[in-house]
């Protein structure tokens, strides 16, 4: 019996074991991916088969969904998308129709051809197992993360990245991961190819509607309110340099109680955002490097799918391809996977380079100047991982340019031109950014064609790329509100000159890049906070980096003055939820004022001018610090300002130095500041150097008479015997030094000095990690100091109240904090020493008894007797029971997250 997507065999067996053996043999013979043994009447089986086959083909959306017992269900989610704000215009939802397993022989010619041309064209090859398994551990890592979300109530949704060379098959790879996880009942969304800023609101709303429908239809009724975690996948072009937006996106999902694994693709050279975010975890690394044994196995794998269509490559042909693409001298493997896709479709015979073959197709088949113009623009945008919106195509006088491209698209398979659509617009792109590079490089060396295209002044292929992108950036259509994200990309990534943060493509042509930004439509330039901010960052980086940009101090001052003007203009524009925050703008403004002050010193400006700039820098710094005192970038800027004050005013040296050390060492202890440790460490080193210069031969054995004297004594004790402070964290100092410094900081003269108390608190946490009573006393004494008491300290105070059995106070504090997290964006985390409720004065976790409460808001709660009856949340499935009724008593441990206490089973680690 046959049906598309299903294949069965019929045999007579004596028992279940015999059936299993025969099924395994049949699977090995046919290559089937999945087998289900059905024990039912033939008629009933056929009826059920037809029903399932029709699901999804009648335009219904059937979601495969698991419950807490791992049983798979079919959930009809047709019509759940919001028609006014459609999520599925930006994301693709994997439905039951996509997940029906196929055999290699079930694939049509167009399925196989389409897979090699564009893996996004169909899910059928994935259902047949056509993608060659690469980085097999990645799927296991992802499934473990989903199962962990399934079982545990982790407060953080995991963020995984796939680092990939251009054209190395990342799209195929992540789509295969998506298919595999969706087939196990984890709802899966894939972001569209066009770049956009992910919004958590539309995603959480859709997820909620799906889960509500599941509950109403009885899915998981025995484990009520169970929610399967989701997988959300972003290809490279969907984010395109905005990986840091995913942290906010993930946090917003967490705040709404939605659990999801997020996977995204990034470049082989990792963006700075990944280094700065401790939450980013590497899932896989994809390159064009393929060993010969793996390549031979790849050939055997693909031949199974080519056999039916008569396109099998012989062993001799395959070995010849491998010889030329892998081990051939001078050929390398910079485009192995791209060459493979063309070669398997018999478009490319390996007798020439891909670049020369691709340019020949363009030169010979595209004669219309308008089409050439369009394809060159599409190629340039593809090299920066951006599709070209259809409304930006050059105008044609006889026929719409988009229609002309559609007419020649099939005949230009070599170029890999694809047309896409998202919720708001159509766009054009090349399937691989390398194809765009090949095309523009070849065009540069064809001087007559280059002159005819209007780029005769290009000095090399990279300069040509800049000129084409500059032409696009000037288009008036970019001022349209619907193209705002595309327009902002020219400042935030394409023309951004920021070598230390990975934006150095056009650094040799920085003057032209800045002119290109200034020539963009005025209506856009003067109303975009993001554009003004990132254009200012480019100017500041150029002015700051003397080794890379050899320019005069006068030009540096001019660049910095323009940067300041742009940032102040941005601050005057009313912000929106997805725009640049005031905190980021103020932090950059402070840096720009500091840098300009330094340049003015070099230019021998009047002291009044320098002091005025330093005052403005201090004001911007403090405004940024008040908005986000736990952000490592803001802390860095604030510490830098304090050091400037310490150097200029000897009376402030001791106080500023200890404040810098308290800020910096607290930030360095947190995972979120991992990428800033070196910069923060340099600030701590500078603070100690300044202090020791002032201290001179101060006798620490004498009785300090002032706060400054007491601070000098304490910090000299900390630094005693240390010859080099570079890169040191607080725990790198000898324990005896730390203990002696803490003793000096306990001097009664410093009792009201908030900075001294703060450093005492840090030292206590390090050397007496279980002395919760003393730590709580320090924090409570700091509570009234608004300039010193940060949201991170507020979180630690709430946990310490629980540790000292002041549970009702702690519950009220966490209620306030949850409201604060909803209103404001803060970078907070629970330190490892406070992760669990401990037995008083011991390191052991405290076992508790909890009685389940009756709740109706979708969250399971229990009252913990050891916590004075305070209610905590928990997840029933973690406790291994299908039903947990109100009144039942369960035992467990208490863990803490940024939202409060959580009940965990005794088996939790």
Short mmCIF file of C-alpha atoms in Angstrom, two decimals, residues 1-472:
data_model
loop_
_atom_site.label_atom_id
_atom_site.label_comp_id
_atom_site.label_asym_id
_atom_site.label_seq_id
_atom_site.Cartn_x
_atom_site.Cartn_y
_atom_site.Cartn_z
CA UNK A 1 0.00 0.00 0.00
CA UNK A 2 1.44 3.41 -1.01
CA UNK A 3 0.72 7.03 -0.26
CA UNK A 4 3.01 9.98 -0.63
CA UNK A 5 5.11 10.12 2.50
CA UNK A 6 4.04 6.65 3.72
CA UNK A 7 5.23 3.21 2.80
CA UNK A 8 4.21 0.01 4.53
CA UNK A 9 5.03 -3.66 4.30
CA UNK A 10 2.75 -6.57 5.12
CA UNK A 11 3.96 -9.84 6.54
CA UNK A 12 2.81 -12.63 8.79
CA UNK A 13 4.66 -12.85 12.08
CA UNK A 14 4.49 -15.18 15.01
CA UNK A 15 5.12 -12.64 17.80
CA UNK A 16 6.18 -9.05 18.52
CA UNK A 17 9.86 -9.95 18.50
CA UNK A 18 9.54 -11.48 15.03
CA UNK A 19 7.77 -8.31 13.83
CA UNK A 20 10.54 -6.11 15.17
CA UNK A 21 13.25 -8.15 13.46
CA UNK A 22 11.47 -8.12 10.09
CA UNK A 23 10.75 -4.40 10.36
CA UNK A 24 14.42 -3.68 11.09
CA UNK A 25 15.49 -5.73 8.06
CA UNK A 26 12.99 -3.89 5.83
CA UNK A 27 14.18 -0.53 7.12
CA UNK A 28 17.81 -1.41 6.36
CA UNK A 29 16.84 -2.52 2.84
CA UNK A 30 14.80 0.58 1.93
CA UNK A 31 16.57 3.30 3.90
CA UNK A 32 13.34 4.28 5.69
CA UNK A 33 13.94 6.75 8.53
CA UNK A 34 10.99 5.82 10.71
CA UNK A 35 8.88 2.69 11.19
CA UNK A 36 5.69 2.35 13.19
CA UNK A 37 4.25 -1.08 13.91
CA UNK A 38 0.47 -0.75 13.86
CA UNK A 39 -1.76 -3.41 15.39
CA UNK A 40 -5.19 -2.57 14.06
CA UNK A 41 -7.68 -3.68 11.45
CA UNK A 42 -6.61 -2.92 7.88
CA UNK A 43 -9.71 -0.81 7.16
CA UNK A 44 -9.25 1.32 10.25
CA UNK A 45 -5.57 1.76 9.41
CA UNK A 46 -6.40 2.97 5.88
CA UNK A 47 -8.98 5.46 7.17
CA UNK A 48 -6.53 6.85 9.69
CA UNK A 49 -3.79 7.02 7.04
CA UNK A 50 -5.98 9.01 4.67
CA UNK A 51 -7.06 11.38 7.43
CA UNK A 52 -3.49 12.10 8.45
CA UNK A 53 -2.40 12.48 4.85
CA UNK A 54 -5.05 15.15 4.26
CA UNK A 55 -4.13 17.12 7.37
CA UNK A 56 -2.28 20.22 6.24
CA UNK A 57 -3.24 19.72 2.61
CA UNK A 58 -6.60 21.34 3.22
CA UNK A 59 -4.81 24.54 4.32
CA UNK A 60 -5.14 23.68 7.98
CA UNK A 61 -2.09 24.12 10.20
CA UNK A 62 -1.54 21.04 12.34
CA UNK A 63 1.16 21.39 14.98
CA UNK A 64 2.94 18.34 16.36
CA UNK A 65 3.05 18.77 20.13
CA UNK A 66 4.39 16.64 22.96
CA UNK A 67 2.98 16.47 26.46
CA UNK A 68 4.68 15.88 29.80
CA UNK A 69 4.68 12.10 29.22
CA UNK A 70 6.40 12.59 25.79
CA UNK A 71 3.27 11.46 23.97
CA UNK A 72 2.88 13.23 20.61
CA UNK A 73 -0.38 14.98 19.71
CA UNK A 74 -1.76 16.86 16.72
CA UNK A 75 -2.98 20.34 17.51
CA UNK A 76 -5.00 22.36 15.01
CA UNK A 77 -3.62 25.93 15.20
CA UNK A 78 -5.36 27.21 12.08
CA UNK A 79 -6.41 30.83 12.46
CA UNK A 80 -4.44 31.47 15.67
CA UNK A 81 -2.14 33.99 14.00
CA UNK A 82 -3.13 37.62 14.50
CA UNK A 83 -4.23 38.92 11.07
CA UNK A 84 -3.34 42.51 12.00
CA UNK A 85 0.14 41.60 13.22
CA UNK A 86 0.87 38.21 11.61
CA UNK A 87 3.74 36.36 13.22
CA UNK A 88 3.84 33.86 10.36
CA UNK A 89 4.72 36.64 7.96
CA UNK A 90 8.13 36.81 9.67
CA UNK A 91 8.45 33.20 10.81
CA UNK A 92 7.79 29.81 9.30
CA UNK A 93 6.01 27.29 11.53
CA UNK A 94 6.88 23.63 11.02
CA UNK A 95 3.62 21.74 10.83
CA UNK A 96 2.62 18.11 10.53
CA UNK A 97 2.66 18.43 6.74
CA UNK A 98 6.40 19.15 6.83
CA UNK A 99 7.21 16.34 9.26
CA UNK A 100 5.90 13.28 7.40
CA UNK A 101 8.93 10.99 6.88
CA UNK A 102 9.83 10.17 3.26
CA UNK A 103 12.06 7.67 1.54
CA UNK A 104 14.78 8.72 -0.94
CA UNK A 105 12.69 7.34 -3.81
CA UNK A 106 9.77 9.59 -2.81
CA UNK A 107 11.64 12.72 -3.83
CA UNK A 108 10.82 14.28 -7.18
CA UNK A 109 13.39 15.71 -9.56
CA UNK A 110 12.36 19.24 -8.60
CA UNK A 111 12.81 18.34 -4.90
CA UNK A 112 16.40 17.27 -5.45
CA UNK A 113 17.22 20.14 -7.82
CA UNK A 114 15.56 22.67 -5.53
CA UNK A 115 17.50 21.41 -2.50
CA UNK A 116 20.85 22.03 -4.19
CA UNK A 117 19.71 25.39 -5.52
CA UNK A 118 18.04 26.68 -2.35
CA UNK A 119 17.49 24.47 0.72
CA UNK A 120 14.68 26.79 1.82
CA UNK A 121 12.54 25.85 -1.17
CA UNK A 122 11.00 22.70 0.38
CA UNK A 123 10.98 20.55 3.51
CA UNK A 124 10.61 17.31 1.53
CA UNK A 125 14.38 16.65 1.20
CA UNK A 126 14.74 17.08 4.97
CA UNK A 127 11.89 14.65 5.57
CA UNK A 128 13.78 12.15 3.40
CA UNK A 129 17.04 12.62 5.29
CA UNK A 130 18.86 14.21 2.37
CA UNK A 131 21.07 16.63 4.34
CA UNK A 132 24.39 14.99 5.09
CA UNK A 133 24.89 14.68 8.89
CA UNK A 134 27.42 17.31 10.01
CA UNK A 135 28.45 18.07 13.58
CA UNK A 136 26.26 15.25 14.95
CA UNK A 137 26.89 16.39 18.52
CA UNK A 138 25.00 19.61 17.79
CA UNK A 139 21.64 17.85 17.56
CA UNK A 140 22.32 15.97 20.79
CA UNK A 141 23.28 19.19 22.58
CA UNK A 142 20.13 20.88 21.35
CA UNK A 143 17.89 17.98 22.37
CA UNK A 144 19.48 17.88 25.82
CA UNK A 145 18.81 21.59 26.23
CA UNK A 146 15.18 21.14 25.20
CA UNK A 147 14.76 18.18 27.53
CA UNK A 148 16.29 20.22 30.35
CA UNK A 149 13.79 23.00 29.68
CA UNK A 150 11.15 20.28 29.53
CA UNK A 151 12.00 18.90 32.95
CA UNK A 152 13.41 21.84 34.86
CA UNK A 153 12.37 25.40 35.43
CA UNK A 154 15.55 27.09 34.31
CA UNK A 155 15.09 30.83 34.43
CA UNK A 156 17.30 31.38 31.38
CA UNK A 157 16.35 30.28 27.89
CA UNK A 158 19.50 28.89 26.20
CA UNK A 159 21.02 30.86 23.31
CA UNK A 160 23.05 28.74 20.88
CA UNK A 161 25.08 30.03 17.96
CA UNK A 162 26.36 28.27 14.85
CA UNK A 163 29.58 29.84 13.59
CA UNK A 164 29.80 29.36 9.83
CA UNK A 165 31.94 30.41 6.90
CA UNK A 166 30.01 31.99 4.06
CA UNK A 167 28.43 29.37 1.83
CA UNK A 168 29.40 26.51 4.16
CA UNK A 169 25.87 25.12 4.43
CA UNK A 170 24.61 26.85 7.58
CA UNK A 171 21.08 27.25 6.21
CA UNK A 172 20.80 23.53 5.46
CA UNK A 173 22.33 22.69 8.83
CA UNK A 174 19.95 24.74 10.99
CA UNK A 175 16.91 23.71 8.97
CA UNK A 176 17.82 20.08 9.53
CA UNK A 177 18.12 20.75 13.28
CA UNK A 178 14.70 22.38 13.13
CA UNK A 179 13.13 19.43 11.33
CA UNK A 180 14.60 16.91 13.76
CA UNK A 181 13.42 18.75 16.89
CA UNK A 182 9.98 19.57 15.47
CA UNK A 183 9.49 15.91 14.62
CA UNK A 184 9.84 15.13 18.35
CA UNK A 185 7.03 17.49 19.24
CA UNK A 186 8.89 20.66 20.11
CA UNK A 187 7.05 23.49 18.30
CA UNK A 188 9.51 25.20 15.96
CA UNK A 189 9.63 28.64 14.37
CA UNK A 190 12.17 29.69 11.71
CA UNK A 191 12.76 33.39 11.09
CA UNK A 192 12.35 34.65 7.55
CA UNK A 193 15.43 35.43 5.48
CA UNK A 194 14.83 39.19 5.47
CA UNK A 195 16.48 40.98 8.42
CA UNK A 196 14.22 42.26 11.19
CA UNK A 197 14.39 43.02 14.89
CA UNK A 198 12.72 40.11 16.71
CA UNK A 199 9.79 41.16 18.87
CA UNK A 200 9.04 39.06 21.92
CA UNK A 201 5.47 40.40 22.16
CA UNK A 202 4.22 38.83 18.94
CA UNK A 203 6.05 35.57 19.61
CA UNK A 204 4.81 35.15 23.20
CA UNK A 205 1.26 36.05 22.15
CA UNK A 206 1.27 33.36 19.48
CA UNK A 207 2.83 30.79 21.80
CA UNK A 208 0.20 31.57 24.43
CA UNK A 209 -2.65 31.12 21.98
CA UNK A 210 -1.25 27.76 20.92
CA UNK A 211 -0.87 26.57 24.52
CA UNK A 212 -4.34 27.77 25.45
CA UNK A 213 -5.76 25.84 22.51
CA UNK A 214 -3.84 22.74 23.60
CA UNK A 215 -5.32 23.00 27.09
CA UNK A 216 -8.85 23.48 25.76
CA UNK A 217 -8.56 20.46 23.48
CA UNK A 218 -7.38 18.24 26.34
CA UNK A 219 -3.74 17.81 25.30
CA UNK A 220 -1.76 17.08 28.41
CA UNK A 221 -4.89 17.18 30.55
CA UNK A 222 -3.37 14.73 33.05
CA UNK A 223 -0.49 17.12 33.61
CA UNK A 224 -2.44 20.33 33.43
CA UNK A 225 -0.90 23.50 32.13
CA UNK A 226 2.19 21.70 30.84
CA UNK A 227 3.95 23.76 28.15
CA UNK A 228 6.36 22.15 25.73
CA UNK A 229 9.45 24.31 25.12
CA UNK A 230 9.79 25.86 21.67
CA UNK A 231 12.70 26.09 19.27
CA UNK A 232 13.23 29.46 17.54
CA UNK A 233 15.80 29.58 14.72
CA UNK A 234 17.43 32.59 13.05
CA UNK A 235 19.53 32.30 9.90
CA UNK A 236 22.44 34.68 9.36
CA UNK A 237 20.51 37.23 7.29
CA UNK A 238 17.65 37.45 9.81
CA UNK A 239 19.91 39.08 12.43
CA UNK A 240 22.85 40.39 10.43
CA UNK A 241 24.93 41.89 13.19
CA UNK A 242 22.19 42.34 15.78
CA UNK A 243 22.96 39.26 17.86
CA UNK A 244 22.76 41.36 21.02
CA UNK A 245 19.04 41.91 20.31
CA UNK A 246 18.52 38.21 21.06
CA UNK A 247 19.46 38.70 24.72
CA UNK A 248 16.63 41.19 25.15
CA UNK A 249 14.33 38.96 23.09
CA UNK A 250 15.14 35.94 25.27
CA UNK A 251 14.72 37.89 28.52
CA UNK A 252 11.32 39.10 27.44
CA UNK A 253 10.27 35.52 26.68
CA UNK A 254 11.46 34.52 30.15
CA UNK A 255 9.55 37.34 31.80
CA UNK A 256 6.37 36.12 30.12
CA UNK A 257 7.04 32.57 31.37
CA UNK A 258 7.73 31.14 27.88
CA UNK A 259 10.45 28.56 27.53
CA UNK A 260 12.40 28.32 24.27
CA UNK A 261 15.77 27.34 22.87
CA UNK A 262 17.10 29.97 20.48
CA UNK A 263 19.54 29.00 17.72
CA UNK A 264 21.13 31.47 15.33
CA UNK A 265 23.84 31.58 12.68
CA UNK A 266 26.74 34.02 12.84
CA UNK A 267 29.97 34.62 10.93
CA UNK A 268 33.12 32.56 11.37
CA UNK A 269 34.66 35.69 12.92
CA UNK A 270 32.43 36.05 15.96
CA UNK A 271 30.84 39.46 16.60
CA UNK A 272 31.72 41.24 19.82
CA UNK A 273 28.19 40.74 21.14
CA UNK A 274 28.86 37.00 21.52
CA UNK A 275 32.04 37.58 23.50
CA UNK A 276 30.21 40.06 25.71
CA UNK A 277 27.28 37.76 26.45
CA UNK A 278 28.00 34.87 28.77
CA UNK A 279 24.64 33.35 27.80
CA UNK A 280 25.75 32.58 24.23
CA UNK A 281 26.82 28.94 23.83
CA UNK A 282 28.50 27.50 20.76
CA UNK A 283 26.51 24.76 19.06
CA UNK A 284 28.61 24.05 15.96
CA UNK A 285 31.33 25.40 13.68
CA UNK A 286 30.85 24.97 9.93
CA UNK A 287 33.64 25.43 7.40
CA UNK A 288 34.37 24.44 3.82
CA UNK A 289 37.02 22.02 5.03
CA UNK A 290 36.03 18.43 4.32
CA UNK A 291 38.38 15.48 4.73
CA UNK A 292 38.63 13.05 1.85
CA UNK A 293 37.10 10.10 3.78
CA UNK A 294 34.15 12.30 4.78
CA UNK A 295 33.79 13.54 1.21
CA UNK A 296 33.69 9.96 -0.12
CA UNK A 297 30.99 9.12 2.43
CA UNK A 298 29.12 12.26 1.38
CA UNK A 299 29.15 11.07 -2.22
CA UNK A 300 27.68 7.71 -1.29
CA UNK A 301 25.00 9.40 0.78
CA UNK A 302 23.93 11.77 -2.01
CA UNK A 303 23.93 9.10 -4.69
CA UNK A 304 21.01 7.42 -2.90
CA UNK A 305 18.91 10.47 -3.78
CA UNK A 306 20.30 10.93 -7.28
CA UNK A 307 19.85 7.29 -8.32
CA UNK A 308 16.15 7.43 -9.18
CA UNK A 309 16.61 10.49 -11.38
CA UNK A 310 19.60 9.18 -13.34
CA UNK A 311 21.97 11.85 -12.08
CA UNK A 312 24.23 9.62 -10.00
CA UNK A 313 27.86 10.63 -10.12
CA UNK A 314 30.21 7.76 -10.79
CA UNK A 315 33.06 6.98 -8.45
CA UNK A 316 35.51 8.29 -11.02
CA UNK A 317 33.61 11.56 -11.41
CA UNK A 318 33.37 11.96 -7.66
CA UNK A 319 37.08 11.33 -7.14
CA UNK A 320 37.88 13.85 -9.87
CA UNK A 321 35.72 16.47 -8.14
CA UNK A 322 37.37 15.75 -4.81
CA UNK A 323 40.83 15.98 -6.37
CA UNK A 324 40.06 19.40 -7.79
CA UNK A 325 38.08 20.85 -4.90
CA UNK A 326 39.91 19.45 -1.87
CA UNK A 327 43.46 18.36 -2.62
CA UNK A 328 44.14 20.16 -5.87
CA UNK A 329 47.07 22.58 -5.48
CA UNK A 330 45.99 26.21 -5.44
CA UNK A 331 42.29 25.40 -5.46
CA UNK A 332 41.77 25.09 -1.72
CA UNK A 333 38.28 24.62 -0.39
CA UNK A 334 37.05 28.18 0.11
CA UNK A 335 33.82 27.35 -1.72
CA UNK A 336 33.57 23.56 -1.53
CA UNK A 337 29.84 23.42 -0.71
CA UNK A 338 28.93 26.01 -3.33
CA UNK A 339 30.96 24.19 -6.00
CA UNK A 340 29.30 20.94 -4.97
CA UNK A 341 25.77 22.32 -5.42
CA UNK A 342 26.57 23.53 -8.95
CA UNK A 343 28.50 20.41 -9.91
CA UNK A 344 25.79 18.00 -8.78
CA UNK A 345 23.27 19.88 -10.94
CA UNK A 346 25.67 19.52 -13.88
CA UNK A 347 25.91 23.28 -14.25
CA UNK A 348 29.62 23.41 -13.55
CA UNK A 349 32.29 20.99 -14.80
CA UNK A 350 35.24 22.11 -12.64
CA UNK A 351 37.25 23.00 -15.77
CA UNK A 352 37.37 26.65 -14.67
CA UNK A 353 37.00 28.64 -11.49
CA UNK A 354 33.54 29.29 -10.10
CA UNK A 355 34.19 33.01 -10.41
CA UNK A 356 35.00 32.95 -14.11
CA UNK A 357 32.13 30.57 -14.88
CA UNK A 358 29.64 32.66 -12.89
CA UNK A 359 30.74 35.92 -14.54
CA UNK A 360 30.47 34.36 -17.99
CA UNK A 361 26.82 33.53 -17.25
CA UNK A 362 26.20 37.14 -16.16
CA UNK A 363 28.10 38.72 -19.04
CA UNK A 364 26.55 36.59 -21.78
CA UNK A 365 22.97 36.25 -20.58
CA UNK A 366 22.31 39.69 -19.06
CA UNK A 367 22.47 42.39 -21.74
CA UNK A 368 19.80 44.81 -20.50
CA UNK A 369 21.62 47.68 -18.67
CA UNK A 370 18.79 47.98 -16.13
CA UNK A 371 18.98 44.29 -15.28
CA UNK A 372 22.76 44.51 -14.96
CA UNK A 373 22.31 47.46 -12.61
CA UNK A 374 19.78 45.49 -10.55
CA UNK A 375 21.91 42.33 -10.32
CA UNK A 376 25.02 44.31 -9.33
CA UNK A 377 23.02 45.99 -6.53
CA UNK A 378 21.60 42.64 -5.40
CA UNK A 379 25.11 41.15 -5.40
CA UNK A 380 26.54 44.02 -3.32
CA UNK A 381 23.77 43.78 -0.72
CA UNK A 382 24.19 40.00 -0.55
CA UNK A 383 27.87 40.42 0.32
CA UNK A 384 26.77 42.19 3.51
CA UNK A 385 24.10 39.56 4.21
CA UNK A 386 21.22 41.85 3.25
CA UNK A 387 18.52 41.28 0.64
CA UNK A 388 17.64 44.21 -1.61
CA UNK A 389 14.02 45.38 -1.14
CA UNK A 390 12.16 45.19 -4.42
CA UNK A 391 11.13 48.86 -4.18
CA UNK A 392 14.83 49.81 -4.44
CA UNK A 393 15.34 48.09 -7.79
CA UNK A 394 16.31 50.51 -10.59
CA UNK A 395 13.38 51.73 -12.67
CA UNK A 396 12.84 50.35 -16.16
CA UNK A 397 11.01 52.34 -18.83
CA UNK A 398 9.49 49.46 -20.77
CA UNK A 399 8.65 46.76 -18.19
CA UNK A 400 8.88 46.45 -14.39
CA UNK A 401 12.38 45.45 -13.36
CA UNK A 402 11.08 42.83 -10.93
CA UNK A 403 9.16 41.12 -13.77
CA UNK A 404 12.28 41.19 -15.94
CA UNK A 405 14.25 39.50 -13.15
CA UNK A 406 11.55 36.85 -12.84
CA UNK A 407 11.77 36.20 -16.59
CA UNK A 408 15.52 35.55 -16.57
CA UNK A 409 15.72 33.96 -13.10
CA UNK A 410 15.45 30.36 -14.29
CA UNK A 411 18.10 30.89 -16.98
CA UNK A 412 20.56 32.32 -14.47
CA UNK A 413 20.81 29.40 -12.08
CA UNK A 414 24.52 30.07 -11.75
CA UNK A 415 23.89 33.39 -10.01
CA UNK A 416 21.49 31.88 -7.48
CA UNK A 417 19.07 34.81 -7.61
CA UNK A 418 16.10 34.29 -5.30
CA UNK A 419 13.00 36.35 -4.63
CA UNK A 420 11.45 36.38 -1.18
CA UNK A 421 8.64 38.00 0.71
CA UNK A 422 8.09 38.83 4.34
CA UNK A 423 5.07 40.33 6.06
CA UNK A 424 5.58 43.76 4.51
CA UNK A 425 7.68 43.64 1.36
CA UNK A 426 9.31 41.65 -1.43
CA UNK A 427 13.06 41.45 -1.75
CA UNK A 428 15.80 39.97 -3.93
CA UNK A 429 19.07 38.29 -2.95
CA UNK A 430 21.73 35.81 -4.01
CA UNK A 431 21.56 32.46 -2.30
CA UNK A 432 25.20 32.80 -1.11
CA UNK A 433 27.05 36.00 -0.28
CA UNK A 434 30.18 34.49 -1.84
CA UNK A 435 28.45 34.52 -5.22
CA UNK A 436 28.06 38.28 -4.85
CA UNK A 437 31.75 38.63 -4.06
CA UNK A 438 32.70 36.49 -7.05
CA UNK A 439 30.51 38.54 -9.37
CA UNK A 440 31.79 41.94 -8.22
CA UNK A 441 35.42 40.80 -8.24
CA UNK A 442 35.09 39.55 -11.81
CA UNK A 443 33.31 42.76 -12.82
CA UNK A 444 36.21 44.82 -11.47
CA UNK A 445 38.64 43.08 -13.81
CA UNK A 446 36.37 43.61 -16.83
CA UNK A 447 37.26 47.27 -17.34
CA UNK A 448 34.86 48.01 -20.24
CA UNK A 449 31.93 46.55 -18.28
CA UNK A 450 33.07 48.36 -15.14
CA UNK A 451 33.12 51.70 -16.97
CA UNK A 452 29.72 51.03 -18.51
CA UNK A 453 28.29 50.30 -15.03
CA UNK A 454 29.54 53.70 -13.81
CA UNK A 455 32.28 52.51 -11.45
CA UNK A 456 35.41 53.36 -13.38
CA UNK A 457 36.95 55.03 -10.31
CA UNK A 458 37.03 51.74 -8.37
CA UNK A 459 40.60 50.93 -7.31
CA UNK A 460 40.03 47.29 -6.27
CA UNK A 461 37.14 44.84 -5.78
CA UNK A 462 36.56 45.97 -2.17
CA UNK A 463 36.38 49.60 -3.23
CA UNK A 464 33.92 48.61 -5.97
CA UNK A 465 31.73 47.01 -3.33
CA UNK A 466 31.76 50.24 -1.33
CA UNK A 467 30.80 52.29 -4.39
CA UNK A 468 27.85 50.04 -5.26
CA UNK A 469 26.59 50.13 -1.67
CA UNK A 470 27.07 53.90 -1.60
CA UNK A 471 24.86 54.18 -4.69
CA UNK A 472 22.13 52.17 -2.93
#
